[in-house]
PDB file of C-alpha atoms in Angstrom:
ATOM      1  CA  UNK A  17       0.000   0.000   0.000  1.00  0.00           C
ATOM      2  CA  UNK A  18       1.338   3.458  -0.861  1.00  0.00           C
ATOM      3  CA  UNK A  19       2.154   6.124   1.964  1.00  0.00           C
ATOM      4  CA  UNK A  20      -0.985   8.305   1.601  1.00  0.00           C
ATOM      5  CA  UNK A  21      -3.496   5.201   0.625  1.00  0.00           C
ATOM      6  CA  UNK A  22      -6.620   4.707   2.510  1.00  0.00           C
ATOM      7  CA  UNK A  23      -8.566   1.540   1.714  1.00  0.00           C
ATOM      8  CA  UNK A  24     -11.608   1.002   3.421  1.00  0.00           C
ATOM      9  CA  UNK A  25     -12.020  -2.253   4.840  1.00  0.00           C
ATOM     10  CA  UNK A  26     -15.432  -2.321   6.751  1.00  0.00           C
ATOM     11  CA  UNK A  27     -15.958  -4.735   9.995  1.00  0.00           C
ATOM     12  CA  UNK A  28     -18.589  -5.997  12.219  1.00  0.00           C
ATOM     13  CA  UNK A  29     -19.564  -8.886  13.797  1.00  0.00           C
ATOM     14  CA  UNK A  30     -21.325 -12.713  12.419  1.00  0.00           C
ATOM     15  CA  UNK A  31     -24.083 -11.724  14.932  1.00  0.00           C
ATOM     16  CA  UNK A  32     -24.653  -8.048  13.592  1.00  0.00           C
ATOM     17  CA  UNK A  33     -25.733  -9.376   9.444  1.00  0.00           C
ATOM     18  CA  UNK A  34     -26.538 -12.816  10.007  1.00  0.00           C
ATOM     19  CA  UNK A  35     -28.508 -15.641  11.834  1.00  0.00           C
ATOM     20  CA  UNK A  36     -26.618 -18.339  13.455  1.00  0.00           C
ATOM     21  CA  UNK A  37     -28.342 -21.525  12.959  1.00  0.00           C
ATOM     22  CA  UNK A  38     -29.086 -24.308  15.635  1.00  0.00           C
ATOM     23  CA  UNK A  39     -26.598 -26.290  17.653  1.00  0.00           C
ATOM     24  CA  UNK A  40     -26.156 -29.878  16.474  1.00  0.00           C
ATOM     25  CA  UNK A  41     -28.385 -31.279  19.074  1.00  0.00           C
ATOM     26  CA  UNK A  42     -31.213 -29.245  18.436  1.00  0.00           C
ATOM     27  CA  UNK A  43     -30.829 -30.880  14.773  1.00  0.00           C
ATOM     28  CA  UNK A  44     -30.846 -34.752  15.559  1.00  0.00           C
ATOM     29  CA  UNK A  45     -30.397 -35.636  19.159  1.00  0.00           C
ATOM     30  CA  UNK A  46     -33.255 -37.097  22.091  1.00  0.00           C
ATOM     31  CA  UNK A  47     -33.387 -35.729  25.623  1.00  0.00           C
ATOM     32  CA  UNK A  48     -32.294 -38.159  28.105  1.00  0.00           C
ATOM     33  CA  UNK A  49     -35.873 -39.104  29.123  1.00  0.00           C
ATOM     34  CA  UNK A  50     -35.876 -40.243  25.415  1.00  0.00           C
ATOM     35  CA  UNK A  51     -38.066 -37.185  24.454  1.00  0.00           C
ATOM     36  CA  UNK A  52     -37.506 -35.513  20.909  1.00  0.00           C
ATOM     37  CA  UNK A  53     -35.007 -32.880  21.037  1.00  0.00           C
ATOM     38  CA  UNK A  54     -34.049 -32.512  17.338  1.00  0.00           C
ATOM     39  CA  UNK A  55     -36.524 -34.152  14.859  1.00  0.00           C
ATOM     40  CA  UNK A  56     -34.162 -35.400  12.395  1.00  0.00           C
ATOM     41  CA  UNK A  57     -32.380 -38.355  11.534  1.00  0.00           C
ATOM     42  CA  UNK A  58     -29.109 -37.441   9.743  1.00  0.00           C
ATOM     43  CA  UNK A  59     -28.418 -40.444   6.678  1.00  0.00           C
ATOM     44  CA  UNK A  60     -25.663 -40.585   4.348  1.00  0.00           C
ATOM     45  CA  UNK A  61     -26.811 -39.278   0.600  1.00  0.00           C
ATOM     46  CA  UNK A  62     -27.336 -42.168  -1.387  1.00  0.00           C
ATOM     47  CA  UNK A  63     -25.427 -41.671  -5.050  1.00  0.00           C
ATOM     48  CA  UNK A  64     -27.847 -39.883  -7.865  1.00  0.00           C
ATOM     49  CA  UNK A  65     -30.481 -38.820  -4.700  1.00  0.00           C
ATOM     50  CA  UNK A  66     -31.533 -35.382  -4.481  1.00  0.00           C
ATOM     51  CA  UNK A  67     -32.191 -35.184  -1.018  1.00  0.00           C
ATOM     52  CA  UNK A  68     -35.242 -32.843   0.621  1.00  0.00           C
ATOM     53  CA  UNK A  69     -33.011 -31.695   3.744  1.00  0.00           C
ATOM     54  CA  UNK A  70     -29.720 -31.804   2.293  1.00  0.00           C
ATOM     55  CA  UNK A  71     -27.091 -31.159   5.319  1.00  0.00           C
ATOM     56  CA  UNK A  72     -23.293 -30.398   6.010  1.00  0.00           C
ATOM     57  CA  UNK A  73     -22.474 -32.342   8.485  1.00  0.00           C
ATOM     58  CA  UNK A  74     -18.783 -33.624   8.558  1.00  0.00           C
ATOM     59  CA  UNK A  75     -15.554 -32.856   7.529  1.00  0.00           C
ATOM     60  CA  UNK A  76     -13.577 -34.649   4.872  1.00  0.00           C
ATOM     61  CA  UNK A  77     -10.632 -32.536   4.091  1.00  0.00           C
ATOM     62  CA  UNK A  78     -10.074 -33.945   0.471  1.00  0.00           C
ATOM     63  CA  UNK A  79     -14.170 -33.423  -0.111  1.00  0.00           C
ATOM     64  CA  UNK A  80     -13.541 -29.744   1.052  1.00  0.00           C
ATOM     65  CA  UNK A  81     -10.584 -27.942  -1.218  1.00  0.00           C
ATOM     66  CA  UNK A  82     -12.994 -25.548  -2.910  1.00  0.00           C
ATOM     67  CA  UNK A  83     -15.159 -22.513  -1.354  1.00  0.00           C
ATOM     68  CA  UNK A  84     -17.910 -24.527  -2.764  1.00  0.00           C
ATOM     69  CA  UNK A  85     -19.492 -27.992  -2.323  1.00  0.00           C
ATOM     70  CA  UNK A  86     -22.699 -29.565  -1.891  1.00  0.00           C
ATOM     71  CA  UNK A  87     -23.949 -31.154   1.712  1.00  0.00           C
ATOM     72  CA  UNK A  88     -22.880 -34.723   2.455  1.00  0.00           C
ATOM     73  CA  UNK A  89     -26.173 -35.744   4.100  1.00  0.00           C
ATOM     74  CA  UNK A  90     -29.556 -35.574   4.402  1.00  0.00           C
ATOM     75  CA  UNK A  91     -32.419 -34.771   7.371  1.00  0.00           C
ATOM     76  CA  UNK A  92     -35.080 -37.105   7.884  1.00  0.00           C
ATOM     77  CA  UNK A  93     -37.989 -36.707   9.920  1.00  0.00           C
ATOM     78  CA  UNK A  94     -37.663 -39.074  13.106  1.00  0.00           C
ATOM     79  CA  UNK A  95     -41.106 -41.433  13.368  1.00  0.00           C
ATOM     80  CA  UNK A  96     -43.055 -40.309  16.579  1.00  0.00           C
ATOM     81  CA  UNK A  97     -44.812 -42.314  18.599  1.00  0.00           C
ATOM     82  CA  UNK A  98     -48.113 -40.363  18.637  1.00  0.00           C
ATOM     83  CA  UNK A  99     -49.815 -37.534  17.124  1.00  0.00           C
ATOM     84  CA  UNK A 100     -48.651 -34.930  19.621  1.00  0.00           C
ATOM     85  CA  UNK A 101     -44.797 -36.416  19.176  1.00  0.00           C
ATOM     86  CA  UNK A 102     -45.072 -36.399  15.022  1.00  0.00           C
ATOM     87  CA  UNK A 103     -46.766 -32.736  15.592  1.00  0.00           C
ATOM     88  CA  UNK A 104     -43.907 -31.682  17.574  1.00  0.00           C
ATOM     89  CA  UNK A 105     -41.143 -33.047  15.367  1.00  0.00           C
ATOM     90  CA  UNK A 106     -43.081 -31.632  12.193  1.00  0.00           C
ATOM     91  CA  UNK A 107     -42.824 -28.417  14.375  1.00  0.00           C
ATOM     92  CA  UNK A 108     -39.371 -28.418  15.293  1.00  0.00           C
ATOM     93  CA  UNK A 109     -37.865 -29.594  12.116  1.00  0.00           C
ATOM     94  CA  UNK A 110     -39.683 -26.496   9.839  1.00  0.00           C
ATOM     95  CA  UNK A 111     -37.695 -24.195  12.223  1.00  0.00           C
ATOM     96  CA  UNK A 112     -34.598 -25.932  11.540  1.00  0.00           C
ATOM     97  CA  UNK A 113     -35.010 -25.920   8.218  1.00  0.00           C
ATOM     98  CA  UNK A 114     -35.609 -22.548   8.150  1.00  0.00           C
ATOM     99  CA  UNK A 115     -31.795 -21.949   9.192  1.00  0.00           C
ATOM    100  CA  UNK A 116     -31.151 -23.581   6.068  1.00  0.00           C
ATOM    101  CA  UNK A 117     -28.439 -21.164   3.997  1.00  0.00           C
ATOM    102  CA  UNK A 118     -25.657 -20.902   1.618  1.00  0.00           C
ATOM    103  CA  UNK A 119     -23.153 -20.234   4.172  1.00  0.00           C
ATOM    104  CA  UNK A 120     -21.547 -22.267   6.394  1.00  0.00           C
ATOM    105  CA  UNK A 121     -18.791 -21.914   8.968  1.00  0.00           C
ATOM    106  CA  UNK A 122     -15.967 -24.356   9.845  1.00  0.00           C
ATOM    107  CA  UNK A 123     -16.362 -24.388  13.893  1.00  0.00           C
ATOM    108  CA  UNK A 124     -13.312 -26.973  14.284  1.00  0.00           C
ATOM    109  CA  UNK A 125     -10.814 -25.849  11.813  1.00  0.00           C
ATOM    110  CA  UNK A 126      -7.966 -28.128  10.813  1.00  0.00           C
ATOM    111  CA  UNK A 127      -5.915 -25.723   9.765  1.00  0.00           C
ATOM    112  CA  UNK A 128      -3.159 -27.953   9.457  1.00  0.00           C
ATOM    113  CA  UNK A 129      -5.144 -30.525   6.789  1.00  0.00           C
ATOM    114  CA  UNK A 130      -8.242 -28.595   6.103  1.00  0.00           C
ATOM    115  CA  UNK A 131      -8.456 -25.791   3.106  1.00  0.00           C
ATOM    116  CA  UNK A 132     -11.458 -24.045   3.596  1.00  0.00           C
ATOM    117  CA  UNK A 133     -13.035 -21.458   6.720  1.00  0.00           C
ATOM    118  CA  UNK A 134     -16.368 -21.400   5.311  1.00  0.00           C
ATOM    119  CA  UNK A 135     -18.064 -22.178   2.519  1.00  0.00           C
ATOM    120  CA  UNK A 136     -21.376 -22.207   0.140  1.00  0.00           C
ATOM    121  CA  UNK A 137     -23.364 -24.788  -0.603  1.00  0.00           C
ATOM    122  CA  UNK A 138     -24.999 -24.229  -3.970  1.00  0.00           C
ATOM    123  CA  UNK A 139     -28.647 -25.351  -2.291  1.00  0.00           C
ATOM    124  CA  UNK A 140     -29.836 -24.204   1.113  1.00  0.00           C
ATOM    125  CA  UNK A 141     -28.875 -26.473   3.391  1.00  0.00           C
ATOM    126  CA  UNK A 142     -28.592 -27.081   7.273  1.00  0.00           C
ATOM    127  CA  UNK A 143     -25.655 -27.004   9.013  1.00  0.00           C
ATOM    128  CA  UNK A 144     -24.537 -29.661  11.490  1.00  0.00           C
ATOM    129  CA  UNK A 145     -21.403 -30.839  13.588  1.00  0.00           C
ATOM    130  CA  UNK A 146     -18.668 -29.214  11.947  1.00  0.00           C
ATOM    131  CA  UNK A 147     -19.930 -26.447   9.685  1.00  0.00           C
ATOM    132  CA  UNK A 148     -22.651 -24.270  11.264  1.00  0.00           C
ATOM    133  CA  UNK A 149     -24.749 -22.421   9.354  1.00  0.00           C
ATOM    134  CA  UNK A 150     -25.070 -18.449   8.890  1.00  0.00           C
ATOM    135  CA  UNK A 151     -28.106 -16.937   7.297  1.00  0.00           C
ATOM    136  CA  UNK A 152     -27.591 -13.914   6.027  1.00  0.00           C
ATOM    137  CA  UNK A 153     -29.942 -11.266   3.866  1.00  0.00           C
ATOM    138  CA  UNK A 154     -29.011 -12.244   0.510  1.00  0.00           C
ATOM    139  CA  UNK A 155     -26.982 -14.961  -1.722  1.00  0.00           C
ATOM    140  CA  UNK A 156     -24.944 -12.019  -2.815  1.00  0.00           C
ATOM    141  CA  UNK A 157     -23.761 -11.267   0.006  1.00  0.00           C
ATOM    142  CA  UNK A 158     -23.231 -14.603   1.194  1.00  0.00           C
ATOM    143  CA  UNK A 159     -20.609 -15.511  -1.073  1.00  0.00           C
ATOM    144  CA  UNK A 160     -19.036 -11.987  -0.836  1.00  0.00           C
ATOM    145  CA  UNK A 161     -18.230 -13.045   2.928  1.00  0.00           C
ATOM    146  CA  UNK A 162     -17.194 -16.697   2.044  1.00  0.00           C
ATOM    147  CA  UNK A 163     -14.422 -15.414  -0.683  1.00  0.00           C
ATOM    148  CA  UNK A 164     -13.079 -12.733   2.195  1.00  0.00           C
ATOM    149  CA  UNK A 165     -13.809 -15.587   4.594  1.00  0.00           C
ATOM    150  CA  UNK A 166     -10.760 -17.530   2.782  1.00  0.00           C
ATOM    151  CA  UNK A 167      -8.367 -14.850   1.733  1.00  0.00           C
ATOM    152  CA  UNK A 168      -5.561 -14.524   3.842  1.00  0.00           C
ATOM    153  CA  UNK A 169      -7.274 -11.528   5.297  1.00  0.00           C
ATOM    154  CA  UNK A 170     -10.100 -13.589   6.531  1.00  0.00           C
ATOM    155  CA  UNK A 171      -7.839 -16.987   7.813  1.00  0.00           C
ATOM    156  CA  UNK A 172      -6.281 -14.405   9.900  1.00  0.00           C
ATOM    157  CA  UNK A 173      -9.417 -13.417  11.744  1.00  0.00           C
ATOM    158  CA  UNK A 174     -10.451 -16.570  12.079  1.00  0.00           C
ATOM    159  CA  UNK A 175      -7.268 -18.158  13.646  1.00  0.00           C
ATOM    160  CA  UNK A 176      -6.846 -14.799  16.245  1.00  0.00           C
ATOM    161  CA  UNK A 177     -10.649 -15.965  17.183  1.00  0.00           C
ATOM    162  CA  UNK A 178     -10.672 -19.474  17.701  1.00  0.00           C
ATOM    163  CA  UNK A 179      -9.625 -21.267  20.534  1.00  0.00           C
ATOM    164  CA  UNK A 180      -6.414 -23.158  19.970  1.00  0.00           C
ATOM    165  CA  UNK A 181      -5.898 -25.514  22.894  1.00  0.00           C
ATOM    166  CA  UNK A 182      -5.501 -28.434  20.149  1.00  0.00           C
ATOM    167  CA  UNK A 183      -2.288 -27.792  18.012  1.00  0.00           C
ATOM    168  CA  UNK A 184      -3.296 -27.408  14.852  1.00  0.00           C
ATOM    169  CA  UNK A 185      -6.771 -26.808  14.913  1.00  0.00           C
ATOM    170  CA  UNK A 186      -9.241 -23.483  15.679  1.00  0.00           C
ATOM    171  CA  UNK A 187     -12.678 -23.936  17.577  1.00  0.00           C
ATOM    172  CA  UNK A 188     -15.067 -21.438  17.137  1.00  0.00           C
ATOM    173  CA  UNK A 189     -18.359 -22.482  19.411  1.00  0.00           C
ATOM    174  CA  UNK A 190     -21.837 -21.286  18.017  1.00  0.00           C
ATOM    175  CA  UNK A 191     -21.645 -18.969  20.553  1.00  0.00           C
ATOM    176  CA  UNK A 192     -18.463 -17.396  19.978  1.00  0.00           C
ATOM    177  CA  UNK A 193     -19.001 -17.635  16.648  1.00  0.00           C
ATOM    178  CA  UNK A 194     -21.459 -14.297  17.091  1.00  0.00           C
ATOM    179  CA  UNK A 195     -18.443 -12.400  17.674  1.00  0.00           C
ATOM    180  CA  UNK A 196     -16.119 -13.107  15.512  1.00  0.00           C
ATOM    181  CA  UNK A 197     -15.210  -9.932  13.531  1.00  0.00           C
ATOM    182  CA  UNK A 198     -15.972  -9.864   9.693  1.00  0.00           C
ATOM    183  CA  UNK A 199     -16.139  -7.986   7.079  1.00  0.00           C
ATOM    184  CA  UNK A 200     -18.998  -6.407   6.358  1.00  0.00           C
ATOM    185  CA  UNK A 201     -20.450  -7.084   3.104  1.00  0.00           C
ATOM    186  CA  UNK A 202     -24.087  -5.263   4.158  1.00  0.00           C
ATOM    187  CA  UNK A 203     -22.089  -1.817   4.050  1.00  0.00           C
ATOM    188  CA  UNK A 204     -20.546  -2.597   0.622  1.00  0.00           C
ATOM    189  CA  UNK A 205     -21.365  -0.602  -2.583  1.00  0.00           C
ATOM    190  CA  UNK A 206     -23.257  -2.322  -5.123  1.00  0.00           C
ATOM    191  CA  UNK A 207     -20.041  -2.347  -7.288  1.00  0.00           C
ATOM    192  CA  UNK A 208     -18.144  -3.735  -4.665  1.00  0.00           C
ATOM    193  CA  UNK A 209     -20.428  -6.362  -3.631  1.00  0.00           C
ATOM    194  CA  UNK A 210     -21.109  -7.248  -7.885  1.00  0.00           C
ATOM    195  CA  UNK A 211     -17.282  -7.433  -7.989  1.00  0.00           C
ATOM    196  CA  UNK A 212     -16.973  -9.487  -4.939  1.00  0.00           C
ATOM    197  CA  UNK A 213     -19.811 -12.162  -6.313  1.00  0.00           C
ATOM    198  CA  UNK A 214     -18.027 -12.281  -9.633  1.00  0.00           C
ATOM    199  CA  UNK A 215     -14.608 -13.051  -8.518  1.00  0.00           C
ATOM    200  CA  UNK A 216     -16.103 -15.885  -5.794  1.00  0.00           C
ATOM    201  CA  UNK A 217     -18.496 -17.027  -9.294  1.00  0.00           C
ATOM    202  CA  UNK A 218     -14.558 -17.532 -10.676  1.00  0.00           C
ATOM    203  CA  UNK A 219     -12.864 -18.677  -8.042  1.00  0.00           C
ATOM    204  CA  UNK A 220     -14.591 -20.870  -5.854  1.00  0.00           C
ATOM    205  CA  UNK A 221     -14.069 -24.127  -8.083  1.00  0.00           C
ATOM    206  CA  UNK A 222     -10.488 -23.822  -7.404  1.00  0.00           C
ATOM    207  CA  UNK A 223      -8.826 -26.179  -5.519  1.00  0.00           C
ATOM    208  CA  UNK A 224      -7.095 -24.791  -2.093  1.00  0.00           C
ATOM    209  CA  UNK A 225      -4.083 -26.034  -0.490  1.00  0.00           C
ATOM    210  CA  UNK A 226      -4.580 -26.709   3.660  1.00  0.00           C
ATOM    211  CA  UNK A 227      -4.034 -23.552   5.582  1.00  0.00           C
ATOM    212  CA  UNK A 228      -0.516 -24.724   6.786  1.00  0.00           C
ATOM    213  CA  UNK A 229       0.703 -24.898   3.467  1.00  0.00           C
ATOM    214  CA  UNK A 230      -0.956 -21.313   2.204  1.00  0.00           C
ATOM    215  CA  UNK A 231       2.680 -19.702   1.385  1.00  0.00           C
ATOM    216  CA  UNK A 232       3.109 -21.780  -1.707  1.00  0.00           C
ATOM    217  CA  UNK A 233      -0.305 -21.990  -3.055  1.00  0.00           C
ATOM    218  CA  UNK A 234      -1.106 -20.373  -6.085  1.00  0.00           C
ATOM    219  CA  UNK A 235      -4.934 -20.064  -5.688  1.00  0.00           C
ATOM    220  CA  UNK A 236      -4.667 -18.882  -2.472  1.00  0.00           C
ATOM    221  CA  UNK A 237      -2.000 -16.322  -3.665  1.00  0.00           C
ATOM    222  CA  UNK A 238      -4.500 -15.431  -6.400  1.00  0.00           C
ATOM    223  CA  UNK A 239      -7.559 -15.062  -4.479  1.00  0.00           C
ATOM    224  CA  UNK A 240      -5.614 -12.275  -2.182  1.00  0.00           C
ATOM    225  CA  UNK A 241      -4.670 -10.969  -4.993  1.00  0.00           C
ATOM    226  CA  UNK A 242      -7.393 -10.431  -7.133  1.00  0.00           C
ATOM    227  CA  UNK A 243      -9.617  -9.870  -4.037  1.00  0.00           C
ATOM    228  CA  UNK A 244      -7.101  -6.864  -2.911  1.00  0.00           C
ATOM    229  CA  UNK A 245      -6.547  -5.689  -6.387  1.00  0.00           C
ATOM    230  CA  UNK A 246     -10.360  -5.662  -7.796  1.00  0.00           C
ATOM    231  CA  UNK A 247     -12.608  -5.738  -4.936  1.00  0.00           C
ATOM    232  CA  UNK A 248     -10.717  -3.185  -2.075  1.00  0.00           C
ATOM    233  CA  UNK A 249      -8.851  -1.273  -4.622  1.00  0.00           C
ATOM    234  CA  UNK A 250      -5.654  -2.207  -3.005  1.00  0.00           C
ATOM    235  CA  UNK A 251      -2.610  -0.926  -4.862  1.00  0.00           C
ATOM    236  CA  UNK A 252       0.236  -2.679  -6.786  1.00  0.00           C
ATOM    237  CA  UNK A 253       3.029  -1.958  -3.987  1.00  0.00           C
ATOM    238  CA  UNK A 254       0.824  -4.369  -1.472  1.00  0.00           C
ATOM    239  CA  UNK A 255       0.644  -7.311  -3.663  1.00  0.00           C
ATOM    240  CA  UNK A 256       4.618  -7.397  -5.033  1.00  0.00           C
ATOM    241  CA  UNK A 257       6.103 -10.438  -4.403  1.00  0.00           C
ATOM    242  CA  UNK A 258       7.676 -10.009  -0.829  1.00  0.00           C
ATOM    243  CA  UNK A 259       5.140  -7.596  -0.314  1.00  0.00           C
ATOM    244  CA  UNK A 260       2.276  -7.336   2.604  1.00  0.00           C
ATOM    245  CA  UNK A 261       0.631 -10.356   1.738  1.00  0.00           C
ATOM    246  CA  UNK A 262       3.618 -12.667   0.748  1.00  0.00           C
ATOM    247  CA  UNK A 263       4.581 -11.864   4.438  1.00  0.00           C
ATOM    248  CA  UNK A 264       1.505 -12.697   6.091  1.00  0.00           C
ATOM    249  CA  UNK A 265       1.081 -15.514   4.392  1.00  0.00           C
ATOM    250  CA  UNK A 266       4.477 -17.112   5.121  1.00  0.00           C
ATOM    251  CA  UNK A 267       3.886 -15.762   8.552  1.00  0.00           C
ATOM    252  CA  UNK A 268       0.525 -17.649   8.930  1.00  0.00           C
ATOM    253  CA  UNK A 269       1.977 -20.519   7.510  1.00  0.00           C
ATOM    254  CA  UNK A 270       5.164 -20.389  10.194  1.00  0.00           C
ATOM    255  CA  UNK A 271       2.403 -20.479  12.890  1.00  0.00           C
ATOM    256  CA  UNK A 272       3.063 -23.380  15.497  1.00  0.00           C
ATOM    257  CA  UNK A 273      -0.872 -23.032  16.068  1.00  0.00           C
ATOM    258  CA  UNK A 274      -1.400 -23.578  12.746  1.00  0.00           C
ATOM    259  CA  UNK A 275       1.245 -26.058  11.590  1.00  0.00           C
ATOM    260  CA  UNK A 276       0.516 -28.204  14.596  1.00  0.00           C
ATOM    261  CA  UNK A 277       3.159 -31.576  13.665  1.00  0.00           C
ATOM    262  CA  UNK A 278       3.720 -30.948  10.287  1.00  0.00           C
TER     263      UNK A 278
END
C-alpha cells in the first residue's frame, strides 16, 4: 500500500448481518428421558439422490478444497410415537429448516489438513457438527463473505478468534461464533459487492491447499490478490512479491498453532 493510501475495509460482527443456525443437538439428538429434542435423523446421501433436507455435516478434508461444495447428508424426519410427538417433530424440524443457507462456517478448523473457513453450498442447506450455518440477507452477500472468509485476510481473523488448545486446529463455538469480527459485506457498494460475487463465481471451483501450506499456493496467492486488487482497490506496492501479503502468508503458515506436527 502506498504512503498516503486509505482503503476502506469495513468490519462488524457474524451476529450483527446474520442468523446463526441451531446447535447440532437441536438438529438430531433425544433428551435423556428419550423425548424428541431434534426431529431429524441425519443419513448418508445415497449416489444420484436429491435429497429434501440436504445437510453439512462432517468434515472430509479432500471433499472440502474448494469454497464450494454440496452437503454430504440428508435430514429425515424421526417417526413419533403419537400424534402430539409427530406434531412436535413436524414443528421443530420447519424451524430448523428454516436456518437452512448458503453459508456455512468451519467451527473446528484443521488448519493444518483442512483448506477451507467457510463455505457455500450451492442449495440451502442445514448445518450440522462441523460447519454451522449463517443466514444472512441475501446470496450475494453470502458468497461476498465466504471469498473474504478464505483470503488470507479472513484466515487471519479466524485463527486470532478461535480457541487453539488443540495444536493445529481453531474452535469457534456457536456462541463465539457471534463475535467473531468480519467484514462487512451489508455496508458494501453495489459495485463492490457485484465485484466481490463475480470473482467468488470464478474462483470458488479452485482447488485450495490446507491452511498450513498457504505460502506456496497459487490459488490462495490469487484469491488475495485479485480480491485486494479488484474488490478493495488495493494498490500494486501491497501485492509485489515479498510484499504485505507474501509476508503474512508465510507468517501464517510459520504459525506453530497452525502447523501443529507438520
Amino acid at each position: 500500500m502506498q504512503k498516503n493510501e486509505t482503503v476502506k475495509l469495513p468490519m462488524t460482527t457474524i451476529q450483527a448481518i446474520g442468523k446463526i443456525g441451531p446447535y447440532h443437538a437441536d438438529i438430531n439428538f433425544k433428551n435423556s428421558n428419550g423425548t424428541i429434542r431434534g426431529p431429524f435423523d441425519i443419513r448418508n446421501v445415497k449416489p444420484g439422490a436429491i435429497p429434501t433436507y440436504p445437510v453439512l455435516w462432517s468434515h472430509d478434508a479432500d471433499r472440502e478444497r474448494t469454497m464450494c461444495f454440496e452437503g454430504d447428508s440428508e435430514a429425515q424426519h424421526q417417526k413419533g410415537k403419537d400424534q402430539d410427538e409427530r406434531e412436535l417433530i413436524d414443528m421443530k424440524a420447519a424451524a430448523v429448516w428454516a436456518s437452512a443457507s448458503h453459508f456455512h462456517f468451519n467451527q473446528n478448523f484443521r488448519f493444518n489438513s483442512q483448506s477451507t473457513a467457510i463455505q457455500f453450498t450451492p442449495r440451502k442447506t442445514i448445518g450440522g457438527r462441523a460447519w454451522t450455518s449463517v443466514a444472512l440477507a441475501a446470496e450475494d452477500q453470502e458468497k461476498a463473505l465466504v471469498l473474504w472468509g478464505n483470503t488470507s485476510l479472513g484466515l487471519l481473523v479466524h485463527w486470532y478468534h478461535s480457541n487453539k488448545q488443540q495444536s493445529g486446529r481453531g474452535n469457534v463455538t456457536p456462541t463465539a461464533l457471534e463475535s467473531l469480527a468480519v467484514w462487512d459485506v451489508t455496508a458494501l457498494t453495489s459495485m463492490q459487492l457485484q465485484k466481490a460475487v463475480k470473482l467468488f463465481d470464478e474462483m470458488c471451483l479452485k482447488p485450495l491447499l490446507p491452511v498450513y501450506e498457504m505460502d506456496k499456493d497459487p490459488v490462495r496467492k490469487e484469491l488475495d490478490e485479485k480480491f485486494c486488487r479488484d474488490v478493495l482497490g488495493m494498490s500494486k506496492s501491497t501485492l509485489v512479491p515479498g510484499g504485505a501479503l507474501d509476508v503474512l502468508r508465510m507468517k501464517l503458515a510459520l504459525e506453530p498453532s497452525i502447523r501443529g506436527n507438520k
